[in-house]
């Protein structure tokens, strides 16, 4: 899965493919990915992203889950060998 799926396709994906796609968008953070999976279907990527933000800002996540989500994001200035291709492109 190298191209971004349409939201309709993403909504229909099996669990593994959905989680893989979400991990590409938001790095690998199971507490976030699992909640996004459970909340399907989405009308748009904007709705999915807004809901991800809502989850991260809410009190529904345990402290450890929030840390796992934060720590999934690559550190700014991290060695290029530690970055995914998308993160490398983003951080250049």
GROMACS .gro file of N, CA and C in nm:
model
  276
    1UNK      N    1   0.085  -0.118   0.000
    1UNK     CA    2   0.000   0.000   0.000
    1UNK      C    3   0.089   0.124   0.000
    2UNK      N    4   0.124   0.173  -0.118
    2UNK     CA    5   0.214   0.287  -0.125
    2UNK      C    6   0.140   0.418  -0.146
    3UNK      N    7   0.022   0.413  -0.206
    3UNK     CA    8  -0.056   0.535  -0.229
    3UNK      C    9  -0.164   0.545  -0.122
    4UNK      N   10  -0.202   0.667  -0.094
    4UNK     CA   11  -0.308   0.690   0.003
    4UNK      C   12  -0.440   0.638  -0.053
    5UNK      N   13  -0.506   0.553   0.021
    5UNK     CA   14  -0.636   0.500  -0.019
    5UNK      C   15  -0.741   0.610  -0.010
    6UNK      N   16  -0.847   0.595  -0.088
    6UNK     CA   17  -0.959   0.686  -0.067
    6UNK      C   18  -1.018   0.655   0.069
    7UNK      N   19  -1.090   0.746   0.125
    7UNK     CA   20  -1.150   0.723   0.257
    7UNK      C   21  -1.250   0.607   0.250
    8UNK      N   22  -1.317   0.594   0.138
    8UNK     CA   23  -1.411   0.483   0.121
    8UNK      C   24  -1.338   0.349   0.124
    9UNK      N   25  -1.222   0.343   0.058
    9UNK     CA   26  -1.142   0.221   0.060
    9UNK      C   27  -1.089   0.193   0.200
   10UNK      N   28  -1.041   0.297   0.266
   10UNK     CA   29  -0.988   0.281   0.401
   10UNK      C   30  -1.095   0.226   0.495
   11UNK      N   31  -1.215   0.276   0.483
   11UNK     CA   32  -1.324   0.230   0.569
   11UNK      C   33  -1.353   0.081   0.550
   12UNK      N   34  -1.327   0.028   0.430
   12UNK     CA   35  -1.358  -0.112   0.399
   12UNK      C   36  -1.241  -0.207   0.424
   13UNK      N   37  -1.124  -0.152   0.451
   13UNK     CA   38  -1.006  -0.237   0.469
   13UNK      C   39  -1.021  -0.328   0.591
   14UNK      N   40  -0.952  -0.443   0.584
   14UNK     CA   41  -0.949  -0.530   0.701
   14UNK      C   42  -0.865  -0.463   0.809
   15UNK      N   43  -0.868  -0.519   0.926
   15UNK     CA   44  -0.801  -0.457   1.041
   15UNK      C   45  -0.652  -0.432   1.014
   16UNK      N   46  -0.581  -0.532   0.965
   16UNK     CA   47  -0.437  -0.516   0.943
   16UNK      C   48  -0.405  -0.407   0.843
   17UNK      N   49  -0.478  -0.403   0.732
   17UNK     CA   50  -0.452  -0.300   0.631
   17UNK      C   51  -0.491  -0.161   0.681
   18UNK      N   52  -0.600  -0.151   0.757
   18UNK     CA   53  -0.640  -0.022   0.814
   18UNK      C   54  -0.531   0.028   0.909
   19UNK      N   55  -0.486  -0.059   0.999
   19UNK     CA   56  -0.383  -0.020   1.096
   19UNK      C   57  -0.255   0.021   1.023
   20UNK      N   58  -0.218  -0.053   0.919
   20UNK     CA   59  -0.098  -0.017   0.842
   20UNK      C   60  -0.112   0.123   0.782
   21UNK      N   61  -0.226   0.151   0.723
   21UNK     CA   62  -0.249   0.283   0.662
   21UNK      C   63  -0.246   0.393   0.767
   22UNK      N   64  -0.306   0.369   0.880
   22UNK     CA   65  -0.307   0.468   0.988
   22UNK      C   66  -0.166   0.490   1.041
   23UNK      N   67  -0.088   0.382   1.052
   23UNK     CA   68   0.049   0.395   1.100
   23UNK      C   69   0.136   0.475   1.005
   24UNK      N   70   0.106   0.470   0.876
   24UNK     CA   71   0.179   0.553   0.780
   24UNK      C   72   0.145   0.701   0.804
   25UNK      N   73   0.019   0.728   0.833
   25UNK     CA   74  -0.024   0.867   0.855
   25UNK      C   75   0.022   0.923   0.989
   26UNK      N   76   0.010   0.841   1.094
   26UNK     CA   77   0.032   0.891   1.231
   26UNK      C   78   0.149   0.825   1.303
   27UNK      N   79   0.238   0.758   1.232
   27UNK     CA   80   0.345   0.679   1.291
   27UNK      C   81   0.279   0.558   1.362
   28UNK      N   82   0.358   0.472   1.422
   28UNK     CA   83   0.304   0.350   1.481
   28UNK      C   84   0.268   0.377   1.627
   29UNK      N   85   0.140   0.399   1.651
   29UNK     CA   86   0.089   0.427   1.785
   29UNK      C   87  -0.040   0.347   1.806
   30UNK      N   88  -0.028   0.222   1.853
   30UNK     CA   89  -0.146   0.137   1.867
   30UNK      C   90  -0.263   0.197   1.945
   31UNK      N   91  -0.241   0.272   2.052
   31UNK     CA   92  -0.358   0.327   2.122
   31UNK      C   93  -0.443   0.417   2.033
   32UNK      N   94  -0.378   0.493   1.946
   32UNK     CA   95  -0.450   0.581   1.854
   32UNK      C   96  -0.510   0.501   1.740
   33UNK      N   97  -0.431   0.414   1.679
   33UNK     CA   98  -0.479   0.336   1.565
   33UNK      C   99  -0.600   0.250   1.602
   34UNK      N  100  -0.596   0.188   1.718
   34UNK     CA  101  -0.707   0.102   1.759
   34UNK      C  102  -0.835   0.181   1.783
   35UNK      N  103  -0.823   0.300   1.836
   35UNK     CA  104  -0.942   0.383   1.856
   35UNK      C  105  -0.998   0.434   1.724
   36UNK      N  106  -0.909   0.467   1.633
   36UNK     CA  107  -0.954   0.511   1.500
   36UNK      C  108  -1.022   0.396   1.426
   37UNK      N  109  -0.970   0.277   1.440
   37UNK     CA  110  -1.031   0.159   1.379
   37UNK      C  111  -1.173   0.138   1.432
   38UNK      N  112  -1.188   0.148   1.562
   38UNK     CA  113  -1.318   0.124   1.625
   38UNK      C  114  -1.423   0.227   1.588
   39UNK      N  115  -1.380   0.345   1.545
   39UNK     CA  116  -1.474   0.454   1.517
   39UNK      C  117  -1.516   0.461   1.370
   40UNK      N  118  -1.470   0.369   1.287
   40UNK     CA  119  -1.510   0.370   1.145
   40UNK      C  120  -1.659   0.358   1.131
   41UNK      N  121  -1.715   0.409   1.025
   41UNK     CA  122  -1.657   0.470   0.905
   41UNK      C  123  -1.638   0.621   0.921
   42UNK      N  124  -1.553   0.675   0.836
   42UNK     CA  125  -1.526   0.818   0.830
   42UNK      C  126  -1.580   0.873   0.699
   43UNK      N  127  -1.627   0.996   0.704
   43UNK     CA  128  -1.678   1.062   0.582
   43UNK      C  129  -1.564   1.120   0.498
   44UNK      N  130  -1.453   1.152   0.566
   44UNK     CA  131  -1.340   1.215   0.496
   44UNK      C  132  -1.214   1.197   0.580
   45UNK      N  133  -1.100   1.222   0.517
   45UNK     CA  134  -0.976   1.222   0.594
   45UNK      C  135  -0.975   1.335   0.696
   46UNK      N  136  -1.039   1.444   0.664
   46UNK     CA  137  -1.047   1.556   0.760
   46UNK      C  138  -1.117   1.510   0.887
   47UNK      N  139  -1.225   1.435   0.872
   47UNK     CA  140  -1.295   1.385   0.989
   47UNK      C  141  -1.207   1.289   1.069
   48UNK      N  142  -1.135   1.202   1.000
   48UNK     CA  143  -1.046   1.108   1.067
   48UNK      C  144  -0.938   1.183   1.145
   49UNK      N  145  -0.877   1.281   1.082
   49UNK     CA  146  -0.771   1.359   1.147
   49UNK      C  147  -0.827   1.438   1.265
   50UNK      N  148  -0.944   1.498   1.247
   50UNK     CA  149  -1.007   1.571   1.358
   50UNK      C  150  -1.036   1.478   1.475
   51UNK      N  151  -1.082   1.356   1.445
   51UNK     CA  152  -1.111   1.262   1.552
   51UNK      C  153  -0.981   1.217   1.621
   52UNK      N  154  -0.874   1.199   1.544
   52UNK     CA  155  -0.745   1.164   1.604
   52UNK      C  156  -0.700   1.273   1.701
   53UNK      N  157  -0.718   1.397   1.661
   53UNK     CA  158  -0.683   1.508   1.750
   53UNK      C  159  -0.771   1.507   1.875
   54UNK      N  160  -0.899   1.482   1.857
   54UNK     CA  161  -0.991   1.475   1.971
   54UNK      C  162  -0.947   1.367   2.069
   55UNK      N  163  -0.911   1.251   2.016
   55UNK     CA  164  -0.865   1.141   2.101
   55UNK      C  165  -0.742   1.184   2.180
   56UNK      N  166  -0.647   1.243   2.112
   56UNK     CA  167  -0.521   1.281   2.177
   56UNK      C  168  -0.538   1.389   2.283
   57UNK      N  169  -0.637   1.475   2.264
   57UNK     CA  170  -0.660   1.584   2.360
   57UNK      C  171  -0.757   1.546   2.472
   58UNK      N  172  -0.822   1.432   2.456
   58UNK     CA  173  -0.926   1.395   2.553
   58UNK      C  174  -0.867   1.326   2.676
   59UNK      N  175  -0.953   1.305   2.771
   59UNK     CA  176  -0.912   1.232   2.892
   59UNK      C  177  -0.941   1.084   2.880
   60UNK      N  178  -0.986   1.038   2.761
   60UNK     CA  179  -1.017   0.896   2.746
   60UNK      C  180  -0.891   0.810   2.738
   61UNK      N  181  -0.778   0.870   2.704
   61UNK     CA  182  -0.652   0.796   2.699
   61UNK      C  183  -0.584   0.795   2.835
   62UNK      N  184  -0.531   0.681   2.869
   62UNK     CA  185  -0.447   0.672   2.989
   62UNK      C  186  -0.317   0.747   2.962
   63UNK      N  187  -0.251   0.787   3.069
   63UNK     CA  188  -0.125   0.859   3.057
   63UNK      C  189  -0.024   0.780   2.974
   64UNK      N  190  -0.013   0.650   2.998
   64UNK     CA  191   0.082   0.567   2.924
   64UNK      C  192   0.048   0.562   2.775
   65UNK      N  193  -0.082   0.561   2.741
   65UNK     CA  194  -0.122   0.563   2.600
   65UNK      C  195  -0.081   0.694   2.534
   66UNK      N  196  -0.099   0.804   2.605
   66UNK     CA  197  -0.058   0.934   2.550
   66UNK      C  198   0.093   0.938   2.526
   67UNK      N  199   0.168   0.884   2.620
   67UNK     CA  200   0.313   0.879   2.602
   67UNK      C  201   0.352   0.793   2.483
   68UNK      N  202   0.282   0.682   2.465
   68UNK     CA  203   0.312   0.594   2.351
   68UNK      C  204   0.285   0.666   2.219
   69UNK      N  205   0.178   0.744   2.213
   69UNK     CA  206   0.146   0.819   2.092
   69UNK      C  207   0.251   0.928   2.067
   70UNK      N  208   0.286   1.001   2.169
   70UNK     CA  209   0.387   1.106   2.155
   70UNK      C  210   0.522   1.047   2.115
   71UNK      N  211   0.561   0.939   2.179
   71UNK     CA  212   0.691   0.878   2.152
   71UNK      C  213   0.698   0.808   2.016
   72UNK      N  214   0.583   0.783   1.954
   72UNK     CA  215   0.582   0.721   1.821
   72UNK      C  216   0.631   0.819   1.715
   73UNK      N  217   0.615   0.947   1.741
   73UNK     CA  218   0.657   1.048   1.643
   73UNK      C  219   0.807   1.065   1.651
   74UNK      N  220   0.874   1.068   1.536
   74UNK     CA  221   1.020   1.084   1.538
   74UNK      C  222   1.061   1.218   1.599
   75UNK      N  223   1.172   1.215   1.666
   75UNK     CA  224   1.224   1.337   1.726
   75UNK      C  225   1.274   1.432   1.618
   76UNK      N  226   1.246   1.559   1.635
   76UNK     CA  227   1.299   1.660   1.543
   76UNK      C  228   1.450   1.659   1.557
   77UNK      N  229   1.517   1.653   1.444
   77UNK     CA  230   1.662   1.650   1.445
   77UNK      C  231   1.719   1.510   1.462
   78UNK      N  232   1.633   1.406   1.463
   78UNK     CA  233   1.682   1.269   1.476
   78UNK      C  234   1.767   1.233   1.355
   79UNK      N  235   1.856   1.139   1.375
   79UNK     CA  236   1.940   1.092   1.266
   79UNK      C  237   1.852   1.043   1.151
   80UNK      N  238   1.895   1.071   1.029
   80UNK     CA  239   1.817   1.031   0.912
   80UNK      C  240   1.800   0.880   0.905
   81UNK      N  241   1.889   0.805   0.964
   81UNK     CA  242   1.877   0.659   0.962
   81UNK      C  243   1.763   0.611   1.051
   82UNK      N  244   1.714   0.695   1.141
   82UNK     CA  245   1.607   0.658   1.233
   82UNK      C  246   1.469   0.698   1.181
   83UNK      N  247   1.462   0.765   1.065
   83UNK     CA  248   1.336   0.817   1.015
   83UNK      C  249   1.277   0.728   0.906
   84UNK      N  250   1.145   0.722   0.904
   84UNK     CA  251   1.078   0.657   0.792
   84UNK      C  252   1.094   0.746   0.670
   85UNK      N  253   1.065   0.691   0.553
   85UNK     CA  254   1.078   0.769   0.429
   85UNK      C  255   0.990   0.893   0.434
   86UNK      N  256   0.867   0.879   0.486
   86UNK     CA  257   0.778   0.994   0.493
   86UNK      C  258   0.827   1.098   0.594
   87UNK      N  259   0.877   1.051   0.707
   87UNK     CA  260   0.929   1.145   0.807
   87UNK      C  261   1.052   1.217   0.754
   88UNK      N  262   1.135   1.144   0.681
   88UNK     CA  263   1.255   1.206   0.623
   88UNK      C  264   1.214   1.314   0.525
   89UNK      N  265   1.113   1.286   0.444
   89UNK     CA  266   1.065   1.384   0.347
   89UNK      C  267   1.008   1.506   0.421
   90UNK      N  268   0.933   1.481   0.528
   90UNK     CA  269   0.872   1.590   0.605
   90UNK      C  270   0.978   1.675   0.673
   91UNK      N  271   1.076   1.611   0.735
   91UNK     CA  272   1.176   1.684   0.813
   91UNK      C  273   1.296   1.728   0.729
   92UNK      N  274   1.307   1.666   0.609
   92UNK     CA  275   1.410   1.702   0.511
   92UNK      C  276   1.544   1.719   0.566
   0.00000   0.00000   0.00000
